[in-house]
Amino acid sequence: MALVLSRSAFKRLCLLPLLLVFLIIFFYHQIANIYRNVEYQGNMTVVQMAFDLFKRQPVDICRNVVLLNVGDPKGVELNSYPQSICADLGFQIEENNCVVYVIKTQKNEWSLEDTVERIGCRVYSLLLASDSTEVTPRNRSNYVHFHSLGEQESIGKFIQKQSTNATLIDYMMIRLGRGGNEWRILSDLMESHQLDRVKHLSVGINLCPDRSSFTESHFQYVLDTDRQLVDKWDMKLFDVANDQETFVYNPVVKEKTHCASQFAWINQRFQVSRISSQ
């Protein structure tokens, strides 16, 4: 039996591919408009080096990169970024004997906290808010301790108050929203000497102009902070997950670049030599 379409149905069917093409073009231009009206007056070498951070390849330091998960083979994803850990000797997250810090600006995102709670980790969930009094500190459970801090408060000093310097932090995730400055937090952690105790450091990096200051001084600050992570604190980049939706033409550096990513470092000081582990 032949399928007979009415004239109106045939027209709608013909218009469907055109509609799809229109939507693709529309969303592409929405993404491309990341750099609309962006002006940069600074040193071109500095801005180029800053965006080259997204081109880096992870260091071959971890043999077993796995997804942080509890019974879920897909692992935990936050804003489409997988949360990776190194499962090599010295870096494992030990069940019922682990400490995790989550530093964020999203009030209702609890994926990571709920996951590591099931491992038996003690979790400190820190919400950075413009008004730190808008959320009352409380325990979400026996394992998850929730605190609200002002945007300019020192994360390093907060950590110092919670535990002694001998307490290790198995995993620290920094995920900020619009206008957040993850680099200031990293610098604060270094100044307060808190990175010594961190095994895994996962940070949402964003240099998009609508989310970050687009000035030479900011880009230089980013480069200096990133360099200190490696040179002074032995943090090695072992995993990179670039946000493909931000891979568009960047008129400042005159090429396609990413401007957002998830960088994951491990602290080399916790590495157990392969010879001694055999």
C-alpha atoms as an extended CHARMM CRD file, in Angstrom:
* protein
*
       278  EXT
         1         1  MET       CA              0.0000000000        0.0000000000        0.0000000000  PROA      1               0.0000000000
         2         2  ALA       CA              1.5710000000        3.2430000000       -1.1050000000  PROA      2               0.0000000000
         3         3  LEU       CA              1.9880000000        6.0400000000        1.4130000000  PROA      3               0.0000000000
         4         4  VAL       CA              0.1900000000        9.1700000000        0.2460000000  PROA      4               0.0000000000
         5         5  LEU       CA              1.1240000000       12.5390000000        1.7660000000  PROA      5               0.0000000000
         6         6  SER       CA             -1.0820000000       15.5470000000        1.6280000000  PROA      6               0.0000000000
         7         7  ARG       CA              0.3360000000       18.6640000000        0.0180000000  PROA      7               0.0000000000
         8         8  SER       CA              0.6190000000       20.4620000000        3.3900000000  PROA      8               0.0000000000
         9         9  ALA       CA              2.3340000000       17.4700000000        5.0020000000  PROA      9               0.0000000000
        10        10  PHE       CA              4.7670000000       17.2790000000        2.0810000000  PROA      10              0.0000000000
        11        11  LYS       CA              5.6200000000       20.9620000000        2.4670000000  PROA      11              0.0000000000
        12        12  ARG       CA              6.2540000000       20.5540000000        6.1910000000  PROA      12              0.0000000000
        13        13  LEU       CA              8.4980000000       17.5780000000        5.4900000000  PROA      13              0.0000000000
        14        14  CYS       CA             10.4930000000       19.6070000000        2.9750000000  PROA      14              0.0000000000
        15        15  LEU       CA             10.8570000000       22.4730000000        5.4220000000  PROA      15              0.0000000000
        16        16  LEU       CA             12.2690000000       20.2660000000        8.1780000000  PROA      16              0.0000000000
        17        17  PRO       CA             15.8660000000       20.1010000000        6.7980000000  PROA      17              0.0000000000
        18        18  LEU       CA             15.8330000000       23.8760000000        6.3010000000  PROA      18              0.0000000000
        19        19  LEU       CA             14.7270000000       24.3590000000        9.8870000000  PROA      19              0.0000000000
        20        20  LEU       CA             17.5250000000       22.1180000000       11.1360000000  PROA      20              0.0000000000
        21        21  VAL       CA             20.0930000000       24.0530000000        9.0900000000  PROA      21              0.0000000000
        22        22  PHE       CA             18.7550000000       27.3290000000       10.4760000000  PROA      22              0.0000000000
        23        23  LEU       CA             19.0090000000       26.0750000000       14.0690000000  PROA      23              0.0000000000
        24        24  ILE       CA             22.5720000000       24.8700000000       13.5200000000  PROA      24              0.0000000000
        25        25  ILE       CA             23.6030000000       28.2460000000       12.0700000000  PROA      25              0.0000000000
        26        26  PHE       CA             21.7990000000       30.1010000000       14.8700000000  PROA      26              0.0000000000
        27        27  PHE       CA             23.5010000000       28.1750000000       17.6660000000  PROA      27              0.0000000000
        28        28  TYR       CA             26.8710000000       28.4270000000       15.9310000000  PROA      28              0.0000000000
        29        29  HSD       CA             26.5970000000       32.1990000000       15.7870000000  PROA      29              0.0000000000
        30        30  GLN       CA             25.4810000000       32.3100000000       19.4060000000  PROA      30              0.0000000000
        31        31  ILE       CA             28.6720000000       30.4890000000       20.3530000000  PROA      31              0.0000000000
        32        32  ALA       CA             30.8150000000       32.5170000000       17.9440000000  PROA      32              0.0000000000
        33        33  ASN       CA             29.4860000000       35.6690000000       19.5680000000  PROA      33              0.0000000000
        34        34  ILE       CA             31.5770000000       34.8260000000       22.6510000000  PROA      34              0.0000000000
        35        35  TYR       CA             34.0930000000       37.3180000000       21.2810000000  PROA      35              0.0000000000
        36        36  ARG       CA             31.6900000000       39.9460000000       19.9730000000  PROA      36              0.0000000000
        37        37  ASN       CA             32.8960000000       43.4910000000       20.7720000000  PROA      37              0.0000000000
        38        38  VAL       CA             35.9790000000       42.1300000000       22.5830000000  PROA      38              0.0000000000
        39        39  GLU       CA             38.9110000000       44.5320000000       22.5080000000  PROA      39              0.0000000000
        40        40  TYR       CA             42.3970000000       43.6410000000       23.7140000000  PROA      40              0.0000000000
        41        41  GLN       CA             45.0830000000       46.3070000000       23.9970000000  PROA      41              0.0000000000
        42        42  GLY       CA             47.8170000000       44.2930000000       25.7310000000  PROA      42              0.0000000000
        43        43  ASN       CA             50.8540000000       42.2510000000       24.7870000000  PROA      43              0.0000000000
        44        44  MET       CA             49.8750000000       39.7140000000       22.1130000000  PROA      44              0.0000000000
        45        45  THR       CA             52.4560000000       37.1870000000       23.3050000000  PROA      45              0.0000000000
        46        46  VAL       CA             50.8380000000       37.0940000000       26.7500000000  PROA      46              0.0000000000
        47        47  VAL       CA             47.3190000000       36.4510000000       25.4690000000  PROA      47              0.0000000000
        48        48  GLN       CA             48.5850000000       33.8420000000       22.9950000000  PROA      48              0.0000000000
        49        49  MET       CA             50.4080000000       31.9720000000       25.7570000000  PROA      49              0.0000000000
        50        50  ALA       CA             47.2920000000       32.0740000000       27.9370000000  PROA      50              0.0000000000
        51        51  PHE       CA             45.1200000000       30.4450000000       25.2630000000  PROA      51              0.0000000000
        52        52  ASP       CA             47.8900000000       27.9630000000       24.4710000000  PROA      52              0.0000000000
        53        53  LEU       CA             47.1900000000       26.4580000000       27.8980000000  PROA      53              0.0000000000
        54        54  PHE       CA             44.2190000000       24.7120000000       26.2880000000  PROA      54              0.0000000000
        55        55  LYS       CA             46.5430000000       23.0650000000       23.7310000000  PROA      55              0.0000000000
        56        56  ARG       CA             48.6500000000       21.3070000000       26.3560000000  PROA      56              0.0000000000
        57        57  GLN       CA             48.9730000000       17.5710000000       26.4710000000  PROA      57              0.0000000000
        58        58  PRO       CA             48.7650000000       15.8550000000       29.8650000000  PROA      58              0.0000000000
        59        59  VAL       CA             52.0470000000       14.7590000000       31.4310000000  PROA      59              0.0000000000
        60        60  ASP       CA             52.6890000000       11.0210000000       31.2640000000  PROA      60              0.0000000000
        61        61  ILE       CA             52.8490000000       10.5810000000       35.0150000000  PROA      61              0.0000000000
        62        62  CYS       CA             49.7620000000        8.4810000000       35.7740000000  PROA      62              0.0000000000
        63        63  ARG       CA             49.4280000000        4.9720000000       34.3300000000  PROA      63              0.0000000000
        64        64  ASN       CA             45.8340000000        4.4590000000       35.4720000000  PROA      64              0.0000000000
        65        65  VAL       CA             43.5340000000        7.4200000000       34.8070000000  PROA      65              0.0000000000
        66        66  VAL       CA             39.9880000000        6.4330000000       35.7660000000  PROA      66              0.0000000000
        67        67  LEU       CA             36.6720000000        8.1640000000       36.2990000000  PROA      67              0.0000000000
        68        68  LEU       CA             35.5890000000        8.9460000000       39.8220000000  PROA      68              0.0000000000
        69        69  ASN       CA             32.5910000000        6.7020000000       40.3020000000  PROA      69              0.0000000000
        70        70  VAL       CA             30.7360000000        4.5220000000       42.7510000000  PROA      70              0.0000000000
        71        71  GLY       CA             29.1070000000        1.6830000000       40.8740000000  PROA      71              0.0000000000
        72        72  ASP       CA             28.5260000000        3.8810000000       37.8030000000  PROA      72              0.0000000000
        73        73  PRO       CA             30.8870000000        3.0030000000       34.9040000000  PROA      73              0.0000000000
        74        74  LYS       CA             30.2240000000        6.3950000000       33.3360000000  PROA      74              0.0000000000
        75        75  GLY       CA             31.6060000000        8.1420000000       36.3890000000  PROA      75              0.0000000000
        76        76  VAL       CA             30.6350000000       11.5660000000       37.6700000000  PROA      76              0.0000000000
        77        77  GLU       CA             30.1340000000       14.4350000000       35.2480000000  PROA      77              0.0000000000
        78        78  LEU       CA             29.7070000000       18.0450000000       36.3110000000  PROA      78              0.0000000000
        79        79  ASN       CA             28.5720000000       20.4160000000       33.5800000000  PROA      79              0.0000000000
        80        80  SER       CA             29.6080000000       17.7380000000       31.0340000000  PROA      80              0.0000000000
        81        81  TYR       CA             33.1200000000       17.4940000000       32.4760000000  PROA      81              0.0000000000
        82        82  PRO       CA             34.1650000000       14.0040000000       33.6300000000  PROA      82              0.0000000000
        83        83  GLN       CA             35.8940000000       13.9440000000       37.0220000000  PROA      83              0.0000000000
        84        84  SER       CA             39.0980000000       11.9280000000       36.5880000000  PROA      84              0.0000000000
        85        85  ILE       CA             41.4060000000       10.5160000000       39.2380000000  PROA      85              0.0000000000
        86        86  CYS       CA             44.7450000000        8.7380000000       39.1710000000  PROA      86              0.0000000000
        87        87  ALA       CA             44.5290000000        5.2110000000       40.5390000000  PROA      87              0.0000000000
        88        88  ASP       CA             48.2980000000        4.6630000000       40.7680000000  PROA      88              0.0000000000
        89        89  LEU       CA             49.8510000000        3.6830000000       44.0940000000  PROA      89              0.0000000000
        90        90  GLY       CA             50.0350000000        6.7340000000       46.3480000000  PROA      90              0.0000000000
        91        91  PHE       CA             47.1020000000        8.5120000000       44.6970000000  PROA      91              0.0000000000
        92        92  GLN       CA             44.2310000000        6.1220000000       45.4130000000  PROA      92              0.0000000000
        93        93  ILE       CA             41.2030000000        7.4000000000       47.2590000000  PROA      93              0.0000000000
        94        94  GLU       CA             40.7810000000        5.0050000000       50.1740000000  PROA      94              0.0000000000
        95        95  GLU       CA             37.2010000000        4.1600000000       51.0830000000  PROA      95              0.0000000000
        96        96  ASN       CA             36.0430000000        5.3230000000       54.5320000000  PROA      96              0.0000000000
        97        97  ASN       CA             39.3270000000        7.1610000000       55.0030000000  PROA      97              0.0000000000
        98        98  CYS       CA             39.3040000000       10.1210000000       52.6400000000  PROA      98              0.0000000000
        99        99  VAL       CA             38.7480000000       13.8850000000       52.6170000000  PROA      99              0.0000000000
       100       100  VAL       CA             37.2310000000       15.8520000000       49.7130000000  PROA      100             0.0000000000
       101       101  TYR       CA             36.7340000000       19.5990000000       49.1910000000  PROA      101             0.0000000000
       102       102  VAL       CA             34.1990000000       20.9550000000       46.7060000000  PROA      102             0.0000000000
       103       103  ILE       CA             34.4380000000       24.7000000000       46.0010000000  PROA      103             0.0000000000
       104       104  LYS       CA             31.5540000000       25.9590000000       43.9020000000  PROA      104             0.0000000000
       105       105  THR       CA             29.0250000000       28.6670000000       43.1220000000  PROA      105             0.0000000000
       106       106  GLN       CA             26.0620000000       26.4450000000       42.1900000000  PROA      106             0.0000000000
       107       107  LYS       CA             23.7600000000       25.9660000000       45.1660000000  PROA      107             0.0000000000
       108       108  ASN       CA             21.8320000000       22.9590000000       43.9180000000  PROA      108             0.0000000000
       109       109  GLU       CA             24.6300000000       20.8520000000       42.4080000000  PROA      109             0.0000000000
       110       110  TRP       CA             25.4410000000       17.9130000000       44.6990000000  PROA      110             0.0000000000
       111       111  SER       CA             26.6280000000       15.2020000000       42.2670000000  PROA      111             0.0000000000
       112       112  LEU       CA             30.2140000000       15.0620000000       43.4720000000  PROA      112             0.0000000000
       113       113  GLU       CA             29.3410000000       15.3530000000       47.1590000000  PROA      113             0.0000000000
       114       114  ASP       CA             26.7940000000       12.5560000000       46.9450000000  PROA      114             0.0000000000
       115       115  THR       CA             29.2330000000       10.3070000000       45.0800000000  PROA      115             0.0000000000
       116       116  VAL       CA             32.1930000000       10.6270000000       47.4330000000  PROA      116             0.0000000000
       117       117  GLU       CA             29.8500000000       10.3550000000       50.4050000000  PROA      117             0.0000000000
       118       118  ARG       CA             29.0360000000        6.8380000000       49.2150000000  PROA      118             0.0000000000
       119       119  ILE       CA             32.7660000000        6.0740000000       49.2870000000  PROA      119             0.0000000000
       120       120  GLY       CA             32.7650000000        7.1300000000       52.9320000000  PROA      120             0.0000000000
       121       121  CYS       CA             34.7090000000       10.3780000000       52.4560000000  PROA      121             0.0000000000
       122       122  ARG       CA             34.3930000000       13.3780000000       54.7250000000  PROA      122             0.0000000000
       123       123  VAL       CA             33.2610000000       16.1700000000       52.4220000000  PROA      123             0.0000000000
       124       124  TYR       CA             33.5290000000       19.9300000000       52.8460000000  PROA      124             0.0000000000
       125       125  SER       CA             31.2390000000       21.6510000000       50.3700000000  PROA      125             0.0000000000
       126       126  LEU       CA             32.0350000000       25.3670000000       50.1370000000  PROA      126             0.0000000000
       127       127  LEU       CA             29.5720000000       27.6530000000       48.3880000000  PROA      127             0.0000000000
       128       128  LEU       CA             31.0480000000       30.9910000000       47.3330000000  PROA      128             0.0000000000
       129       129  ALA       CA             28.3190000000       33.6320000000       47.4470000000  PROA      129             0.0000000000
       130       130  SER       CA             28.2340000000       37.4080000000       47.0690000000  PROA      130             0.0000000000
       131       131  ASP       CA             26.4880000000       37.4400000000       50.4370000000  PROA      131             0.0000000000
       132       132  SER       CA             27.8560000000       34.6720000000       52.6710000000  PROA      132             0.0000000000
       133       133  THR       CA             24.9690000000       35.1390000000       55.1000000000  PROA      133             0.0000000000
       134       134  GLU       CA             22.3580000000       34.0780000000       52.5370000000  PROA      134             0.0000000000
       135       135  VAL       CA             22.9860000000       30.3890000000       53.2540000000  PROA      135             0.0000000000
       136       136  THR       CA             23.2830000000       28.9880000000       56.7760000000  PROA      136             0.0000000000
       137       137  PRO       CA             26.1700000000       26.5230000000       57.2970000000  PROA      137             0.0000000000
       138       138  ARG       CA             24.8000000000       23.0710000000       57.9390000000  PROA      138             0.0000000000
       139       139  ASN       CA             25.5170000000       19.3820000000       57.6510000000  PROA      139             0.0000000000
       140       140  ARG       CA             23.8670000000       17.8610000000       54.5860000000  PROA      140             0.0000000000
       141       141  SER       CA             24.5660000000       14.4720000000       56.1830000000  PROA      141             0.0000000000
       142       142  ASN       CA             26.9740000000       12.9150000000       58.6450000000  PROA      142             0.0000000000
       143       143  TYR       CA             29.6470000000       13.0280000000       55.9500000000  PROA      143             0.0000000000
       144       144  VAL       CA             28.8800000000       16.2120000000       53.9890000000  PROA      144             0.0000000000
       145       145  HSD       CA             29.5500000000       19.5190000000       55.7500000000  PROA      145             0.0000000000
       146       146  PHE       CA             28.1820000000       22.5520000000       53.9140000000  PROA      146             0.0000000000
       147       147  HSD       CA             29.5230000000       26.0880000000       54.4100000000  PROA      147             0.0000000000
       148       148  SER       CA             28.8600000000       29.3950000000       52.6990000000  PROA      148             0.0000000000
       149       149  LEU       CA             31.7840000000       31.7900000000       52.2330000000  PROA      149             0.0000000000
       150       150  GLY       CA             32.0810000000       35.2720000000       50.8190000000  PROA      150             0.0000000000
       151       151  GLU       CA             33.5910000000       35.5040000000       47.3360000000  PROA      151             0.0000000000
       152       152  GLN       CA             36.7120000000       37.1900000000       48.6720000000  PROA      152             0.0000000000
       153       153  GLU       CA             37.1870000000       35.0080000000       51.7490000000  PROA      153             0.0000000000
       154       154  SER       CA             40.3370000000       32.9060000000       51.9680000000  PROA      154             0.0000000000
       155       155  ILE       CA             39.7370000000       29.2560000000       51.1640000000  PROA      155             0.0000000000
       156       156  GLY       CA             43.2020000000       28.4650000000       52.4850000000  PROA      156             0.0000000000
       157       157  LYS       CA             42.4890000000       29.9320000000       55.9120000000  PROA      157             0.0000000000
       158       158  PHE       CA             39.1810000000       28.0530000000       56.0730000000  PROA      158             0.0000000000
       159       159  ILE       CA             40.9880000000       24.7650000000       55.3920000000  PROA      159             0.0000000000
       160       160  GLN       CA             43.5570000000       25.5580000000       58.0710000000  PROA      160             0.0000000000
       161       161  LYS       CA             40.7950000000       25.9580000000       60.6410000000  PROA      161             0.0000000000
       162       162  GLN       CA             39.2060000000       22.6130000000       59.7860000000  PROA      162             0.0000000000
       163       163  SER       CA             42.2060000000       20.3680000000       60.2810000000  PROA      163             0.0000000000
       164       164  THR       CA             45.9040000000       20.1230000000       61.0520000000  PROA      164             0.0000000000
       165       165  ASN       CA             48.5240000000       20.3560000000       58.3430000000  PROA      165             0.0000000000
       166       166  ALA       CA             48.9490000000       16.5800000000       58.5910000000  PROA      166             0.0000000000
       167       167  THR       CA             45.4370000000       15.9810000000       57.2380000000  PROA      167             0.0000000000
       168       168  LEU       CA             45.5420000000       15.0090000000       53.5660000000  PROA      168             0.0000000000
       169       169  ILE       CA             42.9790000000       16.1370000000       50.9940000000  PROA      169             0.0000000000
       170       170  ASP       CA             42.3700000000       13.3160000000       48.5470000000  PROA      170             0.0000000000
       171       171  TYR       CA             40.3840000000       15.3560000000       46.0330000000  PROA      171             0.0000000000
       172       172  MET       CA             39.6840000000       19.0490000000       45.5710000000  PROA      172             0.0000000000
       173       173  MET       CA             37.3180000000       20.3020000000       42.8940000000  PROA      173             0.0000000000
       174       174  ILE       CA             36.9230000000       24.0040000000       42.0260000000  PROA      174             0.0000000000
       175       175  ARG       CA             33.9520000000       24.7950000000       39.7970000000  PROA      175             0.0000000000
       176       176  LEU       CA             32.8570000000       28.4230000000       39.6000000000  PROA      176             0.0000000000
       177       177  GLY       CA             30.1150000000       30.1140000000       37.6250000000  PROA      177             0.0000000000
       178       178  ARG       CA             29.9150000000       33.3840000000       35.7840000000  PROA      178             0.0000000000
       179       179  GLY       CA             32.4030000000       35.9650000000       37.0120000000  PROA      179             0.0000000000
       180       180  GLY       CA             34.2420000000       33.4840000000       39.2230000000  PROA      180             0.0000000000
       181       181  ASN       CA             38.0150000000       33.6470000000       39.5210000000  PROA      181             0.0000000000
       182       182  GLU       CA             39.4310000000       30.1750000000       39.9580000000  PROA      182             0.0000000000
       183       183  TRP       CA             42.9540000000       31.5550000000       39.5980000000  PROA      183             0.0000000000
       184       184  ARG       CA             42.5670000000       33.7450000000       42.6990000000  PROA      184             0.0000000000
       185       185  ILE       CA             41.5730000000       30.6650000000       44.6920000000  PROA      185             0.0000000000
       186       186  LEU       CA             44.5700000000       28.7330000000       43.3950000000  PROA      186             0.0000000000
       187       187  SER       CA             46.8670000000       31.6060000000       44.3260000000  PROA      187             0.0000000000
       188       188  ASP       CA             45.2890000000       31.7800000000       47.7880000000  PROA      188             0.0000000000
       189       189  LEU       CA             45.8280000000       28.0440000000       48.3150000000  PROA      189             0.0000000000
       190       190  MET       CA             49.4880000000       28.4620000000       47.4060000000  PROA      190             0.0000000000
       191       191  GLU       CA             50.0040000000       31.4820000000       49.6490000000  PROA      191             0.0000000000
       192       192  SER       CA             48.4560000000       29.6290000000       52.6070000000  PROA      192             0.0000000000
       193       193  HSD       CA             50.5730000000       26.5150000000       51.8650000000  PROA      193             0.0000000000
       194       194  GLN       CA             47.5450000000       24.2410000000       51.4890000000  PROA      194             0.0000000000
       195       195  LEU       CA             48.4560000000       22.5850000000       48.1780000000  PROA      195             0.0000000000
       196       196  ASP       CA             51.0490000000       20.4120000000       49.9160000000  PROA      196             0.0000000000
       197       197  ARG       CA             48.2600000000       18.2480000000       51.2730000000  PROA      197             0.0000000000
       198       198  VAL       CA             46.1530000000       17.9730000000       48.0660000000  PROA      198             0.0000000000
       199       199  LYS       CA             46.5050000000       14.7600000000       46.0280000000  PROA      199             0.0000000000
       200       200  HSD       CA             44.0610000000       15.5340000000       43.1880000000  PROA      200             0.0000000000
       201       201  LEU       CA             43.1950000000       19.0390000000       42.0460000000  PROA      201             0.0000000000
       202       202  SER       CA             40.3900000000       19.3960000000       39.4880000000  PROA      202             0.0000000000
       203       203  VAL       CA             39.6170000000       22.9210000000       38.2760000000  PROA      203             0.0000000000
       204       204  GLY       CA             37.1490000000       24.3410000000       35.7860000000  PROA      204             0.0000000000
       205       205  ILE       CA             39.2370000000       26.8350000000       33.7950000000  PROA      205             0.0000000000
       206       206  ASN       CA             37.5150000000       29.6220000000       31.9080000000  PROA      206             0.0000000000
       207       207  LEU       CA             39.0930000000       32.4020000000       29.8500000000  PROA      207             0.0000000000
       208       208  CYS       CA             35.9720000000       33.2520000000       27.8480000000  PROA      208             0.0000000000
       209       209  PRO       CA             35.4680000000       37.0370000000       27.8010000000  PROA      209             0.0000000000
       210       210  ASP       CA             31.9540000000       36.8390000000       29.2480000000  PROA      210             0.0000000000
       211       211  ARG       CA             33.2560000000       34.8690000000       32.2280000000  PROA      211             0.0000000000
       212       212  SER       CA             36.7510000000       36.2360000000       32.7880000000  PROA      212             0.0000000000
       213       213  SER       CA             38.6570000000       39.5060000000       32.7080000000  PROA      213             0.0000000000
       214       214  PHE       CA             40.0610000000       40.0340000000       29.1960000000  PROA      214             0.0000000000
       215       215  THR       CA             43.1210000000       42.1020000000       30.0860000000  PROA      215             0.0000000000
       216       216  GLU       CA             46.8750000000       41.6160000000       29.8590000000  PROA      216             0.0000000000
       217       217  SER       CA             47.2660000000       41.7690000000       33.6460000000  PROA      217             0.0000000000
       218       218  HSD       CA             44.7300000000       38.9600000000       34.1100000000  PROA      218             0.0000000000
       219       219  PHE       CA             46.3330000000       36.7380000000       31.4760000000  PROA      219             0.0000000000
       220       220  GLN       CA             49.7680000000       37.3230000000       33.0220000000  PROA      220             0.0000000000
       221       221  TYR       CA             48.3140000000       36.4320000000       36.4340000000  PROA      221             0.0000000000
       222       222  VAL       CA             46.9320000000       33.2120000000       34.9530000000  PROA      222             0.0000000000
       223       223  LEU       CA             50.3100000000       32.2810000000       33.4430000000  PROA      223             0.0000000000
       224       224  ASP       CA             52.2310000000       33.0730000000       36.6480000000  PROA      224             0.0000000000
       225       225  THR       CA             49.8240000000       31.0480000000       38.7860000000  PROA      225             0.0000000000
       226       226  ASP       CA             49.8790000000       28.1030000000       36.3980000000  PROA      226             0.0000000000
       227       227  ARG       CA             53.6890000000       28.1420000000       36.3420000000  PROA      227             0.0000000000
       228       228  GLN       CA             53.8720000000       28.1380000000       40.1410000000  PROA      228             0.0000000000
       229       229  LEU       CA             51.6320000000       25.0750000000       40.3190000000  PROA      229             0.0000000000
       230       230  VAL       CA             54.2990000000       23.1370000000       38.4350000000  PROA      230             0.0000000000
       231       231  ASP       CA             57.5620000000       24.7420000000       39.5220000000  PROA      231             0.0000000000
       232       232  LYS       CA             56.8680000000       25.3220000000       43.2090000000  PROA      232             0.0000000000
       233       233  TRP       CA             54.1470000000       22.8400000000       44.1690000000  PROA      233             0.0000000000
       234       234  ASP       CA             54.9510000000       19.8130000000       41.9910000000  PROA      234             0.0000000000
       235       235  MET       CA             51.4370000000       19.6970000000       40.5180000000  PROA      235             0.0000000000
       236       236  LYS       CA             51.4270000000       17.7100000000       37.2750000000  PROA      236             0.0000000000
       237       237  LEU       CA             48.6490000000       18.0330000000       34.6990000000  PROA      237             0.0000000000
       238       238  PHE       CA             47.4430000000       14.4650000000       34.0570000000  PROA      238             0.0000000000
       239       239  ASP       CA             44.0710000000       15.0490000000       32.3710000000  PROA      239             0.0000000000
       240       240  VAL       CA             42.4590000000       17.7370000000       30.1990000000  PROA      240             0.0000000000
       241       241  ALA       CA             38.8280000000       17.9220000000       29.0460000000  PROA      241             0.0000000000
       242       242  ASN       CA             38.3310000000       20.9330000000       26.7670000000  PROA      242             0.0000000000
       243       243  ASP       CA             34.8410000000       22.3400000000       26.2650000000  PROA      243             0.0000000000
       244       244  GLN       CA             34.2600000000       21.7560000000       22.5530000000  PROA      244             0.0000000000
       245       245  GLU       CA             31.3890000000       24.2530000000       22.4690000000  PROA      245             0.0000000000
       246       246  THR       CA             33.8810000000       27.0650000000       23.0900000000  PROA      246             0.0000000000
       247       247  PHE       CA             36.1620000000       26.0260000000       20.2070000000  PROA      247             0.0000000000
       248       248  VAL       CA             35.4290000000       28.9530000000       17.8950000000  PROA      248             0.0000000000
       249       249  TYR       CA             37.3900000000       31.5870000000       16.0270000000  PROA      249             0.0000000000
       250       250  ASN       CA             39.1410000000       33.9050000000       18.4480000000  PROA      250             0.0000000000
       251       251  PRO       CA             39.6830000000       37.2680000000       16.6850000000  PROA      251             0.0000000000
       252       252  VAL       CA             42.2750000000       38.3490000000       19.2420000000  PROA      252             0.0000000000
       253       253  VAL       CA             44.7580000000       35.5500000000       18.5220000000  PROA      253             0.0000000000
       254       254  LYS       CA             43.3880000000       35.0860000000       14.9730000000  PROA      254             0.0000000000
       255       255  GLU       CA             42.7260000000       31.3490000000       15.1780000000  PROA      255             0.0000000000
       256       256  LYS       CA             40.2420000000       28.8880000000       16.6150000000  PROA      256             0.0000000000
       257       257  THR       CA             40.8050000000       28.3000000000       20.3090000000  PROA      257             0.0000000000
       258       258  HSD       CA             39.0970000000       26.7940000000       23.3140000000  PROA      258             0.0000000000
       259       259  CYS       CA             38.3820000000       29.1210000000       26.1940000000  PROA      259             0.0000000000
       260       260  ALA       CA             37.0040000000       26.6920000000       28.7900000000  PROA      260             0.0000000000
       261       261  SER       CA             38.2330000000       23.3780000000       30.0950000000  PROA      261             0.0000000000
       262       262  GLN       CA             38.5510000000       21.0420000000       33.0430000000  PROA      262             0.0000000000
       263       263  PHE       CA             42.1890000000       20.6880000000       34.1410000000  PROA      263             0.0000000000
       264       264  ALA       CA             43.1680000000       17.8770000000       36.5120000000  PROA      264             0.0000000000
       265       265  TRP       CA             46.4790000000       17.8950000000       38.3730000000  PROA      265             0.0000000000
       266       266  ILE       CA             48.0530000000       15.4070000000       40.7660000000  PROA      266             0.0000000000
       267       267  ASN       CA             50.6280000000       16.2390000000       43.3990000000  PROA      267             0.0000000000
       268       268  GLN       CA             53.8430000000       14.4970000000       42.4040000000  PROA      268             0.0000000000
       269       269  ARG       CA             54.9620000000       14.4430000000       46.0430000000  PROA      269             0.0000000000
       270       270  PHE       CA             52.5250000000       11.5910000000       46.6730000000  PROA      270             0.0000000000
       271       271  GLN       CA             53.8830000000        9.4640000000       43.8550000000  PROA      271             0.0000000000
       272       272  VAL       CA             55.2950000000        6.0920000000       44.8970000000  PROA      272             0.0000000000
       273       273  SER       CA             58.2000000000        5.0320000000       42.7030000000  PROA      273             0.0000000000
       274       274  ARG       CA             57.4690000000        2.1130000000       40.4020000000  PROA      274             0.0000000000
       275       275  ILE       CA             60.5400000000        0.2580000000       41.6390000000  PROA      275             0.0000000000
       276       276  SER       CA             59.5590000000        0.4410000000       45.3120000000  PROA      276             0.0000000000
       277       277  SER       CA             55.9820000000       -0.6100000000       44.5250000000  PROA      277             0.0000000000
       278       278  GLN       CA             57.0570000000       -3.8440000000       42.8490000000  PROA      278             0.0000000000
